[in-house]
Short mmCIF file of C-alpha atoms in Angstrom, two decimals:
data_model
loop_
_atom_site.label_atom_id
_atom_site.label_comp_id
_atom_site.label_asym_id
_atom_site.label_seq_id
_atom_site.Cartn_x
_atom_site.Cartn_y
_atom_site.Cartn_z
CA MET A 1 15.61 -30.77 0.91
CA ILE A 2 12.01 -29.67 2.27
CA GLU A 3 10.30 -32.84 3.44
CA PRO A 4 6.88 -32.56 2.34
CA LYS A 5 4.87 -33.87 5.78
CA LYS A 6 6.75 -30.55 6.55
CA LEU A 7 4.87 -28.33 3.80
CA LEU A 8 1.47 -29.88 4.90
CA ARG A 9 2.89 -28.79 8.79
CA ASN A 10 3.34 -25.61 7.35
CA PRO A 11 0.67 -22.91 7.08
CA LEU A 12 2.69 -20.60 5.17
CA THR A 13 1.84 -23.10 2.37
CA TYR A 14 -1.78 -23.49 2.84
CA ILE A 15 -1.66 -19.43 2.51
CA LEU A 16 0.41 -19.51 -0.73
CA VAL A 17 -2.07 -22.04 -2.17
CA ALA A 18 -5.13 -19.81 -1.64
CA SER A 19 -3.31 -17.07 -2.89
CA PRO A 20 -4.89 -16.64 -6.01
CA LEU A 21 -8.20 -17.44 -5.19
CA LEU A 22 -7.99 -14.99 -2.51
CA LEU A 23 -5.72 -12.32 -4.78
CA TYR A 24 -8.10 -12.20 -7.34
CA ALA A 25 -12.08 -11.77 -5.04
CA LEU A 26 -9.42 -8.67 -3.87
CA THR A 27 -9.01 -7.19 -7.40
CA LEU A 28 -13.10 -7.44 -8.02
CA LEU A 29 -12.69 -4.26 -5.15
CA GLN A 30 -13.08 -0.65 -6.84
CA PRO A 31 -12.19 2.61 -5.45
CA VAL A 32 -14.42 4.26 -3.15
CA HIS A 33 -14.37 6.91 -0.78
CA ASP A 34 -10.22 8.34 -0.32
CA ASP A 35 -9.34 5.30 -2.49
CA TRP A 36 -10.45 8.56 -5.06
CA SER A 37 -8.07 11.45 -4.14
CA TYR A 38 -4.71 9.46 -2.61
CA PHE A 39 -1.50 9.53 -4.34
CA THR A 40 -2.17 5.88 -6.01
CA THR A 41 -4.34 6.45 -7.91
CA PRO A 42 -3.14 7.92 -11.75
CA TYR A 43 -3.04 10.81 -13.00
CA TYR A 44 -2.71 12.98 -9.35
CA ASP A 45 -1.58 16.02 -9.62
CA PHE A 46 1.47 16.79 -8.55
CA GLY A 47 2.32 19.69 -11.08
CA ASP A 48 5.00 20.05 -13.92
CA LYS A 49 7.75 18.28 -11.44
CA PHE A 50 8.46 14.18 -11.57
CA THR A 51 10.37 15.51 -8.52
CA THR A 52 7.45 16.71 -6.80
CA ARG A 53 6.01 13.37 -6.01
CA LEU A 54 9.11 12.51 -4.53
CA MET A 55 9.76 15.23 -1.64
CA PRO A 56 7.45 16.34 0.55
CA PHE A 57 4.06 16.42 0.34
CA PHE A 58 0.83 17.72 2.60
CA SER A 59 1.69 15.58 5.15
CA TYR A 60 3.11 13.38 3.49
CA TRP A 61 6.73 12.22 2.73
CA ARG A 62 5.75 8.84 0.74
CA PRO A 63 7.85 8.76 -2.00
CA PHE A 64 6.50 5.52 -2.86
CA ASP A 65 3.61 6.17 -3.05
CA GLY A 66 4.65 8.62 -5.65
CA LEU A 67 5.55 7.03 -8.33
CA PHE A 68 3.15 4.05 -7.34
CA GLY A 69 0.46 6.70 -9.04
CA TYR A 70 3.71 7.65 -11.90
CA VAL A 71 3.06 4.05 -13.23
CA LEU A 72 -1.10 4.08 -12.68
CA SER A 73 -0.11 7.07 -14.62
CA LEU A 74 1.56 5.31 -17.56
CA ALA A 75 -0.25 2.16 -17.57
CA PRO A 76 -4.29 3.60 -15.62
CA GLY A 77 -5.74 0.39 -16.80
CA LEU A 78 -3.55 -1.20 -13.55
CA PHE A 79 -6.02 1.01 -11.07
CA PRO A 80 -7.42 -1.20 -8.58
CA ALA A 81 -6.19 -4.23 -9.61
CA LEU A 82 -1.77 -3.66 -9.82
CA ASN A 83 -3.25 -1.57 -5.77
CA HIS A 84 -4.48 -5.25 -4.80
CA ALA A 85 -1.80 -7.25 -5.63
CA SER A 86 0.24 -4.86 -3.59
CA VAL A 87 -1.30 -5.04 -1.29
CA TYR A 88 -1.14 -8.64 -0.97
CA THR A 89 2.12 -9.56 -1.51
CA ALA A 90 3.48 -6.83 1.63
CA HIS A 91 1.13 -8.72 3.81
CA LEU A 92 1.92 -12.35 1.78
CA ILE A 93 5.75 -10.95 2.66
CA SER A 94 4.91 -10.31 6.38
CA THR A 95 3.56 -13.09 6.51
CA VAL A 96 6.97 -15.30 6.55
CA ILE A 97 8.29 -12.44 8.71
CA VAL A 98 5.87 -13.24 11.55
CA TYR A 99 6.58 -16.90 10.59
CA LYS A 100 10.66 -16.72 11.43
CA LEU A 101 10.13 -14.01 14.00
CA CYS A 102 9.03 -17.36 16.70
CA GLY A 103 11.20 -19.32 15.90
CA THR A 104 13.91 -16.23 16.72
CA PHE A 105 12.69 -16.15 19.62
CA GLY A 106 12.03 -20.02 20.41
CA PHE A 107 8.37 -20.26 20.23
CA ASN A 108 7.52 -24.00 18.81
CA THR A 109 6.29 -25.29 16.23
CA PHE A 110 1.91 -24.87 17.16
CA ALA A 111 2.53 -21.56 18.24
CA ARG A 112 4.14 -20.54 15.50
CA ASN A 113 1.63 -22.26 13.82
CA VAL A 114 -0.73 -20.37 15.49
CA ALA A 115 0.67 -16.14 15.15
CA THR A 116 1.60 -16.60 11.43
CA VAL A 117 -2.10 -18.07 10.79
CA PHE A 118 -4.08 -15.04 13.56
CA PHE A 119 -1.51 -12.05 11.01
CA PHE A 120 -2.66 -13.60 7.96
CA ILE A 121 -6.20 -13.54 8.61
CA SER A 122 -7.43 -11.79 11.85
CA PRO A 123 -9.75 -8.12 11.15
CA ALA A 124 -7.46 -6.53 12.33
CA MET A 125 -5.80 -6.21 8.62
CA LEU A 126 -8.97 -5.96 6.80
CA GLY A 127 -8.49 -2.30 6.89
CA THR A 128 -5.36 -2.19 5.02
CA VAL A 129 -5.72 -5.96 3.22
CA LEU A 130 -9.36 -4.71 1.47
CA GLY A 131 -7.71 -1.15 1.06
CA ILE A 132 -6.79 0.71 -2.65
CA ASP A 133 -5.24 2.78 -1.11
CA SER A 134 -3.45 1.50 1.35
CA LEU A 135 0.00 0.69 0.15
CA ASN A 136 1.88 2.64 2.39
CA GLN A 137 0.69 1.12 5.63
CA ALA A 138 0.97 -2.47 4.42
CA TYR A 139 4.67 -2.03 3.28
CA SER A 140 5.96 0.12 6.85
CA GLN A 141 4.55 -2.32 8.25
CA THR A 142 6.88 -5.40 6.38
CA TRP A 143 9.46 -3.14 5.83
CA GLY A 144 9.85 -2.75 10.14
CA LEU A 145 9.16 -6.27 10.34
CA LEU A 146 12.00 -6.18 8.22
CA GLY A 147 14.53 -4.54 9.97
CA THR A 148 13.56 -6.36 12.94
CA LEU A 149 14.55 -9.58 12.02
CA ALA A 150 17.72 -8.14 10.64
CA TYR A 151 18.20 -6.65 14.54
CA LEU A 152 17.14 -9.84 16.07
CA GLU A 153 19.37 -11.93 13.47
CA ILE A 154 22.15 -10.53 11.79
CA LYS A 155 25.22 -11.00 12.67
CA GLY A 156 28.61 -8.16 13.56
CA ARG A 157 29.03 -5.46 11.71
CA THR A 158 26.51 -5.74 8.83
CA ARG A 159 23.36 -5.97 12.14
CA VAL A 160 22.29 -2.25 12.30
CA PRO A 161 22.85 -0.63 9.02
CA ALA A 162 20.56 -3.44 7.54
CA TRP A 163 17.81 -2.87 10.60
CA LEU A 164 18.17 1.23 9.98
CA ALA A 165 17.84 1.42 6.65
CA CYS A 166 14.65 -1.22 6.89
CA THR A 167 13.80 1.12 9.14
CA LEU A 168 13.65 4.45 7.10
CA VAL A 169 12.19 2.70 4.15
CA ALA A 170 9.47 2.26 5.89
CA THR A 171 9.21 5.66 7.36
CA LEU A 172 9.35 6.49 4.32
CA CYS A 173 6.76 4.00 3.05
CA LYS A 174 4.49 6.12 6.25
CA GLU A 175 5.42 8.25 9.60
CA ASN A 176 4.21 5.59 11.71
CA GLY A 177 7.40 3.46 10.16
CA VAL A 178 9.02 5.94 12.79
CA THR A 179 8.35 2.91 15.61
CA PHE A 180 11.03 0.52 14.22
CA PHE A 181 13.66 2.48 14.64
CA ALA A 182 12.96 1.58 19.16
CA ILE A 183 10.83 -1.50 18.56
CA PRO A 184 13.78 -3.82 18.13
CA GLN A 185 16.10 -2.97 20.96
CA VAL A 186 12.66 -3.65 23.35
CA LEU A 187 12.37 -6.79 21.58
CA ALA A 188 15.70 -7.97 21.41
CA TYR A 189 16.81 -6.96 25.64
CA ALA A 190 13.19 -8.31 26.87
CA SER A 191 14.11 -11.75 25.08
CA GLY A 192 18.03 -11.52 26.70
CA LYS A 193 19.60 -11.09 23.49
CA ALA A 194 20.91 -7.21 24.56
CA THR A 195 22.20 -6.27 27.19
CA LEU A 196 21.51 -2.57 28.24
CA ARG A 197 24.30 -1.60 27.10
CA GLN A 198 24.27 -1.87 23.53
CA VAL A 199 19.97 -1.82 23.45
CA ALA A 200 21.67 2.22 24.31
CA LYS A 201 24.65 2.71 22.16
CA ASP A 202 21.91 1.38 19.03
CA THR A 203 19.44 3.69 20.10
CA LEU A 204 21.83 6.79 19.40
CA TRP A 205 22.66 5.43 15.52
CA ALA A 206 18.72 5.63 15.86
CA VAL A 207 18.38 8.80 17.98
CA LEU A 208 21.03 9.94 14.99
CA THR A 209 19.64 8.41 11.78
CA VAL A 210 15.95 10.39 13.17
CA ALA A 211 17.03 13.47 14.12
CA ALA A 212 18.71 12.85 10.01
CA TYR A 213 15.46 11.76 8.82
CA TYR A 214 13.98 15.27 9.78
CA ALA A 215 16.30 17.44 8.65
CA ALA A 216 16.08 16.70 4.69
CA ARG A 217 12.42 16.06 6.22
CA LYS A 218 12.74 20.42 6.68
CA ALA A 219 15.27 21.24 3.82
CA LEU A 220 12.92 19.07 1.31
CA TYR A 221 9.10 21.50 2.63
CA ASN A 222 7.53 23.26 0.57
CA ASP A 223 4.15 24.84 0.72
CA ASN A 224 2.38 22.09 -0.36
CA VAL A 225 1.24 21.19 3.28
CA TYR A 226 -2.28 20.61 4.50
CA ILE A 227 -3.21 18.76 7.42
CA ASN A 228 -5.78 16.96 8.61
CA ASP A 229 -7.68 18.06 12.60
CA GLU A 230 -9.19 14.89 12.15
CA TYR A 231 -5.56 14.26 12.90
CA PHE A 232 -5.84 16.54 15.85
CA GLU A 233 -8.19 16.30 17.57
CA ASN A 234 -7.06 16.11 21.47
CA THR A 235 -10.52 14.72 23.23
CA LEU A 236 -10.55 12.38 25.36
CA SER A 237 -13.80 10.79 23.98
CA ARG A 238 -10.85 10.89 20.81
CA LYS A 239 -8.74 9.18 23.34
CA LEU A 240 -11.05 6.18 23.92
CA LYS A 241 -12.47 5.36 20.54
CA ASN A 242 -9.61 5.22 19.70
CA LEU A 243 -7.93 2.47 22.03
CA GLY A 244 -11.43 1.32 21.66
CA VAL A 245 -10.49 0.48 18.03
CA PHE A 246 -7.19 -0.61 18.87
CA VAL A 247 -8.31 -3.60 21.65
CA GLY A 248 -11.50 -4.07 19.49
CA MET A 249 -9.62 -4.81 16.35
CA THR A 250 -7.46 -6.97 17.56
CA TRP A 251 -8.68 -8.87 20.50
CA ILE A 252 -12.01 -8.76 20.28
CA PRO A 253 -12.60 -10.06 16.66
CA LEU A 254 -16.36 -10.79 15.86
CA ASP A 255 -18.16 -8.50 13.04
CA TYR A 256 -18.16 -5.00 13.27
CA VAL A 257 -20.25 -4.66 9.93
CA SER A 258 -23.72 -6.06 11.84
CA LEU A 259 -22.55 -4.75 15.46
CA TRP A 260 -21.32 -0.45 13.64
CA HIS A 261 -23.62 -0.01 10.91
CA ALA A 262 -27.25 0.59 11.62
CA ALA A 263 -28.13 -1.12 7.44
CA SER A 264 -26.18 -4.15 8.13
CA ARG A 265 -26.88 -4.45 11.88
CA ASN A 266 -27.43 -8.00 13.26
CA LEU A 267 -26.91 -8.32 16.81
CA ALA A 268 -27.17 -11.96 16.72
CA THR A 269 -24.53 -12.56 13.91
CA VAL A 270 -22.85 -9.79 16.08
CA ALA A 271 -22.76 -12.47 19.03
CA ILE A 272 -22.15 -15.78 17.34
CA THR A 273 -18.88 -14.97 15.91
CA ALA A 274 -17.90 -12.80 19.09
CA ALA A 275 -18.70 -16.37 21.02
CA LEU A 276 -16.99 -18.49 18.50
CA SER A 277 -13.84 -16.63 18.32
CA MET A 278 -13.10 -15.11 22.80
CA PRO A 279 -12.06 -17.98 24.14
CA PHE A 280 -9.41 -18.66 22.03
CA ILE A 281 -8.51 -15.52 23.09
CA LEU A 282 -9.43 -15.38 27.10
CA TYR A 283 -8.05 -19.64 27.18
CA LEU A 284 -4.80 -18.04 25.41
CA PHE A 285 -4.86 -14.83 28.25
CA PHE A 286 -5.99 -16.79 31.48
CA SER A 287 -4.62 -20.23 31.21
CA ARG A 288 -0.98 -19.36 33.06
CA PRO A 289 -1.68 -15.87 35.18
CA ARG A 290 1.23 -16.30 35.75
CA ASN A 291 2.11 -16.17 32.06
CA LEU A 292 1.18 -12.79 31.89
CA ARG A 293 4.44 -11.56 33.98
CA SER A 294 7.11 -12.82 32.04
CA ARG A 295 9.86 -10.84 30.91
CA LEU A 296 9.76 -11.39 27.00
CA LEU A 297 4.95 -10.35 26.99
CA ILE A 298 5.50 -7.39 28.80
CA GLY A 299 8.44 -6.78 26.17
CA LEU A 300 5.97 -7.70 22.74
CA ALA A 301 3.20 -5.77 25.14
CA VAL A 302 5.83 -2.63 24.96
CA ALA A 303 6.47 -2.89 21.84
CA MET A 304 2.73 -3.05 19.82
CA LEU A 305 1.54 -0.57 22.20
CA VAL A 306 5.20 1.69 20.29
CA ALA A 307 3.45 0.22 17.05
CA ALA A 308 0.72 1.57 17.80
CA SER A 309 1.12 5.13 19.42
CA PRO A 310 0.81 7.02 16.40
CA HIS A 311 -2.36 5.44 15.57
CA LEU A 312 -2.82 6.55 19.39
CA LEU A 313 -2.45 9.56 20.53
CA THR A 314 -3.59 10.34 16.18
CA LEU A 315 -6.34 9.05 14.90
CA PHE A 316 -7.12 5.32 15.21
CA THR A 317 -9.37 3.95 12.62
CA ALA A 318 -10.20 0.19 11.01
CA MET A 319 -6.49 1.07 8.72
CA HIS A 320 -4.87 1.45 11.68
CA PRO A 321 -5.07 -1.48 13.46
CA TYR A 322 -1.85 -3.63 11.31
CA ALA A 323 0.76 -1.68 12.61
CA SER A 324 0.84 -3.49 15.60
CA LEU A 325 -0.36 -6.49 14.48
CA GLY A 326 3.11 -8.66 13.43
CA MET A 327 3.64 -8.18 17.22
CA ALA A 328 0.15 -9.27 18.32
CA ALA A 329 0.93 -12.42 16.98
CA LEU A 330 4.12 -12.25 18.28
CA VAL A 331 3.04 -11.69 21.03
CA VAL A 332 -0.17 -14.75 20.72
CA ALA A 333 2.76 -16.70 19.95
CA PHE A 334 4.00 -17.01 23.01
CA LEU A 335 1.47 -17.18 24.83
CA ALA A 336 0.36 -19.73 22.98
CA ASP A 337 3.65 -21.21 23.44
CA ASN A 338 3.92 -20.91 27.13
CA VAL A 339 0.02 -22.21 27.12
CA LYS A 340 -1.90 -24.48 29.67
CA ASN A 341 -3.43 -27.52 27.19
CA LYS A 342 -2.85 -27.43 23.79
CA GLN A 343 -4.90 -29.95 23.20
CA THR A 344 -7.71 -27.29 23.99
CA LEU A 345 -6.07 -24.31 22.28
CA THR A 346 -5.98 -26.07 19.34
CA ILE A 347 -9.84 -26.68 19.99
CA LEU A 348 -10.47 -22.51 20.41
CA PHE A 349 -8.07 -21.78 17.67
CA ALA A 350 -10.44 -23.59 15.12
CA MET A 351 -13.00 -21.78 16.46
CA PHE A 352 -11.66 -19.04 15.98
CA ILE A 353 -10.10 -19.41 11.96
CA ALA A 354 -14.53 -20.39 11.61
CA SER A 355 -15.55 -17.26 12.89
CA THR A 356 -12.56 -14.66 11.64
CA ALA A 357 -13.30 -16.95 7.59
CA TYR A 358 -17.01 -15.19 7.41
CA VAL A 359 -16.20 -11.89 8.89
CA ASP A 360 -13.71 -11.59 6.73
CA TRP A 361 -15.57 -12.04 4.05
CA HIS A 362 -18.32 -9.99 5.35
CA HIS A 363 -16.26 -6.49 4.95
CA TRP A 364 -15.06 -8.02 1.90
CA GLN A 365 -18.71 -8.58 0.49
CA LYS A 366 -19.75 -5.29 1.73
CA SER A 367 -16.59 -3.81 0.88
CA TYR A 368 -18.01 -5.71 -3.23
CA GLU A 369 -21.49 -3.81 -2.23
CA SER A 370 -20.55 -0.42 -2.08
CA SER A 371 -17.46 -0.23 -5.23
CA MET A 372 -20.04 -1.85 -7.09
CA THR A 373 -22.60 1.45 -6.55
CA GLY A 374 -19.75 3.38 -7.39
CA LYS A 375 -19.46 1.49 -10.69
CA ARG A 376 -22.64 1.59 -11.24
CA MET A 377 -23.01 5.21 -10.35
CA GLY A 378 -20.87 6.05 -13.16
CA GLN A 379 -21.74 4.60 -15.53
CA GLU A 380 -25.15 5.72 -14.99
CA ALA A 381 -23.67 8.99 -15.35
CA ILE A 382 -21.95 8.25 -18.02
CA LYS A 383 -25.67 7.36 -19.78
CA GLU A 384 -27.18 10.41 -18.10
CA LEU A 385 -25.08 12.37 -20.28
CA GLU A 386 -25.38 11.16 -23.58
CA LYS A 387 -21.65 12.63 -24.68
CA PRO A 388 -18.36 13.49 -23.54
CA ALA A 389 -18.12 16.68 -21.08
CA ASP A 390 -15.62 18.11 -20.44
CA LYS A 391 -15.88 19.88 -17.10
CA LEU A 392 -19.34 18.80 -14.75
CA SER A 393 -20.89 20.20 -11.63
CA VAL A 394 -22.73 16.95 -9.46
CA ILE A 395 -24.52 18.82 -7.38
CA TYR A 396 -25.66 16.10 -4.06
CA ILE A 397 -28.35 15.68 -2.08
CA ASP A 398 -27.14 15.01 1.69
CA ARG A 399 -28.98 12.34 3.61
CA GLY A 400 -26.93 11.90 6.14
CA GLU A 401 -25.91 8.12 5.73
CA GLN A 402 -24.13 6.49 7.59
CA LYS A 403 -21.22 4.48 6.51
CA TYR A 404 -19.24 2.03 8.34
CA SER A 405 -15.84 2.67 7.35
CA SER A 406 -14.31 1.96 4.02
CA PHE A 407 -16.36 -0.81 3.82
CA CYS A 408 -20.10 0.10 3.62
CA ALA A 409 -19.69 3.23 1.91
CA ILE A 410 -22.20 6.03 1.28
CA PRO A 411 -23.39 5.87 -2.66
CA TYR A 412 -21.66 9.41 -3.10
CA ASP A 413 -17.95 8.10 -1.77
CA ALA A 414 -18.68 5.02 -4.10
CA PHE A 415 -19.00 7.63 -6.63
CA GLY A 416 -15.78 9.21 -5.61
CA TRP A 417 -17.85 12.36 -5.83
CA GLY A 418 -17.98 12.11 -9.77
CA TRP A 419 -14.17 10.37 -10.22
CA ALA A 420 -16.34 7.10 -11.38
CA ILE A 421 -17.39 8.55 -14.07
CA TYR A 422 -13.57 9.76 -14.97
CA LYS A 423 -12.49 5.45 -14.51
CA GLU A 424 -15.21 3.74 -16.14
CA THR A 425 -14.42 6.93 -19.23
CA GLY A 426 -10.99 4.88 -19.16
CA TYR A 427 -9.66 8.03 -18.14
CA GLU A 428 -10.60 10.33 -20.82
CA TRP A 429 -13.01 12.55 -19.51
CA PRO A 430 -13.97 14.99 -17.88
CA ARG A 431 -11.20 16.83 -16.28
CA LYS A 432 -12.97 18.73 -13.43
CA ILE A 433 -16.00 17.53 -11.73
CA SER A 434 -17.17 20.70 -9.24
CA ASN A 435 -19.09 19.24 -5.92
CA VAL A 436 -22.14 20.77 -4.71
CA ALA A 437 -23.69 19.95 -1.38
CA ILE A 438 -26.86 20.08 0.27
CA THR A 439 -29.97 19.22 2.34
CA GLU A 440 -32.61 17.30 1.95
CA ALA A 441 -34.11 20.67 3.22
CA GLU A 442 -32.68 22.65 0.86
CA THR A 443 -34.14 20.82 -2.00
CA GLN A 444 -36.04 23.88 -2.98
CA LYS A 445 -31.82 25.47 -4.17
CA ILE A 446 -31.18 23.27 -6.96
CA ASP A 447 -32.10 24.95 -10.12
CA SER A 448 -30.87 28.25 -8.71
CA ILE A 449 -26.80 26.23 -7.60
CA ALA A 450 -27.15 24.51 -11.26
CA ASP A 451 -28.14 27.79 -13.20
CA SER A 452 -24.82 29.27 -10.99
CA GLU A 453 -22.35 25.93 -11.53
CA LEU A 454 -23.09 26.29 -15.60
CA LYS A 455 -22.58 30.17 -15.75
CA ASN A 456 -20.42 30.40 -13.39
CA GLU A 457 -18.24 27.73 -12.63
CA GLY A 458 -17.75 27.58 -16.70
CA SER A 459 -19.38 23.42 -16.63
CA GLN A 460 -20.91 21.80 -19.22
CA ARG A 461 -23.80 20.19 -17.25
CA VAL A 462 -24.52 19.85 -14.20
CA LEU A 463 -25.13 16.51 -12.09
CA LEU A 464 -27.69 15.74 -9.44
CA VAL A 465 -27.08 12.25 -7.36
CA TYR A 466 -29.53 11.01 -4.05
CA GLY A 467 -28.37 8.33 -2.98
CA ASP A 468 -26.87 6.27 -5.07
CA THR A 469 -29.61 8.09 -8.11
CA VAL A 470 -27.55 9.61 -10.75
CA LYS A 471 -29.58 12.24 -12.59
CA ALA A 472 -28.68 14.47 -15.47
CA ILE A 473 -30.53 18.25 -14.78
CA ARG A 474 -28.52 20.47 -17.13
#
């Protein structure tokens, strides 16, 4: 039986106690932007065959997302609350695994607690944990960390199969899970838990498993292929931006809403949150510079870069720092275990917690406001239409509004290009929505476009969206 004193000293106790309130806050967030158009929405069009959900689709092979969308199609009223509950559950499990991994490496209780809290509240988790379409990112991390724990902890013949099985599931959750076919060996060698020969042998099994995965993916290939060119923008500016997001959201925790979103910009808030959080990070890394030469720390840093590499090489957005957050937390654990003065670090960590708590809340608040804008626009459209319409056209006047990831969404994106209507009608109507975007300089074309949509597209009604207002004009 666990002693009450130990429970009170364990951060997982407080995380679990706070979870019902945190989960309730998450369920208040409604869909915006990509949330409307991904697999994990009710009635996503996979075609007539159920098995299509399980096959490679577009540039993805994410059967678990397809199955999740199927469940939502059976009970659409669960969307998006079930999404939020599932993502939060994954984050909670990953937090526990990070806590366990810290014990695996022999870090002291203080370091373990600091790393656990860091992983749970770091702003690097916001793009995933506040998301609705982010089950893939959350569970790829969970299964990858679980595979890492299996590789480092299990003894005997089941160790490698357990690791490979967990990592294969991570890869089927999201493609970046493939990095965990390499990460555990790096950590095992760096910590002295495995010899180079053993690592080479295990890596051979990993290579064979990855080869089998890609062979199966090729064999199941179909014509539903779409490549987002944004993921393959091979320019220096893109790579520098990717690196900036990776380093910034992981190691420079400040209020990015107040920095990047013009309508919310508040440089005083940026300065205060940076001033509160950065001393903790700086003290961790530089109170004992010799720590930076440690073999284990170098191994953890390499593992972190490996975890982030798929996104660094393609596209790195607010959701993607989560892929390497588990490794970043272990870096924090190592440094906290070897810090010069734990009392000083405790004070700085308290400041860090205060800052990140505000940053997390502010991002939640802006996400809530964005999602409520979409919901209100959907309800407003229904009132404007007065009666059901099976086919709608939406004319959107693009005002060049600025967004900040999914936290501060453009009203039209929050509206889901009209799909908020579908949700607000209980997924009864409309069945088809077409969209036409024009600039403010082209508003004289509105009447002719509306007439064309009725005549040529077979639409029954036409809506005009300007900012966050919706009007029925035909």
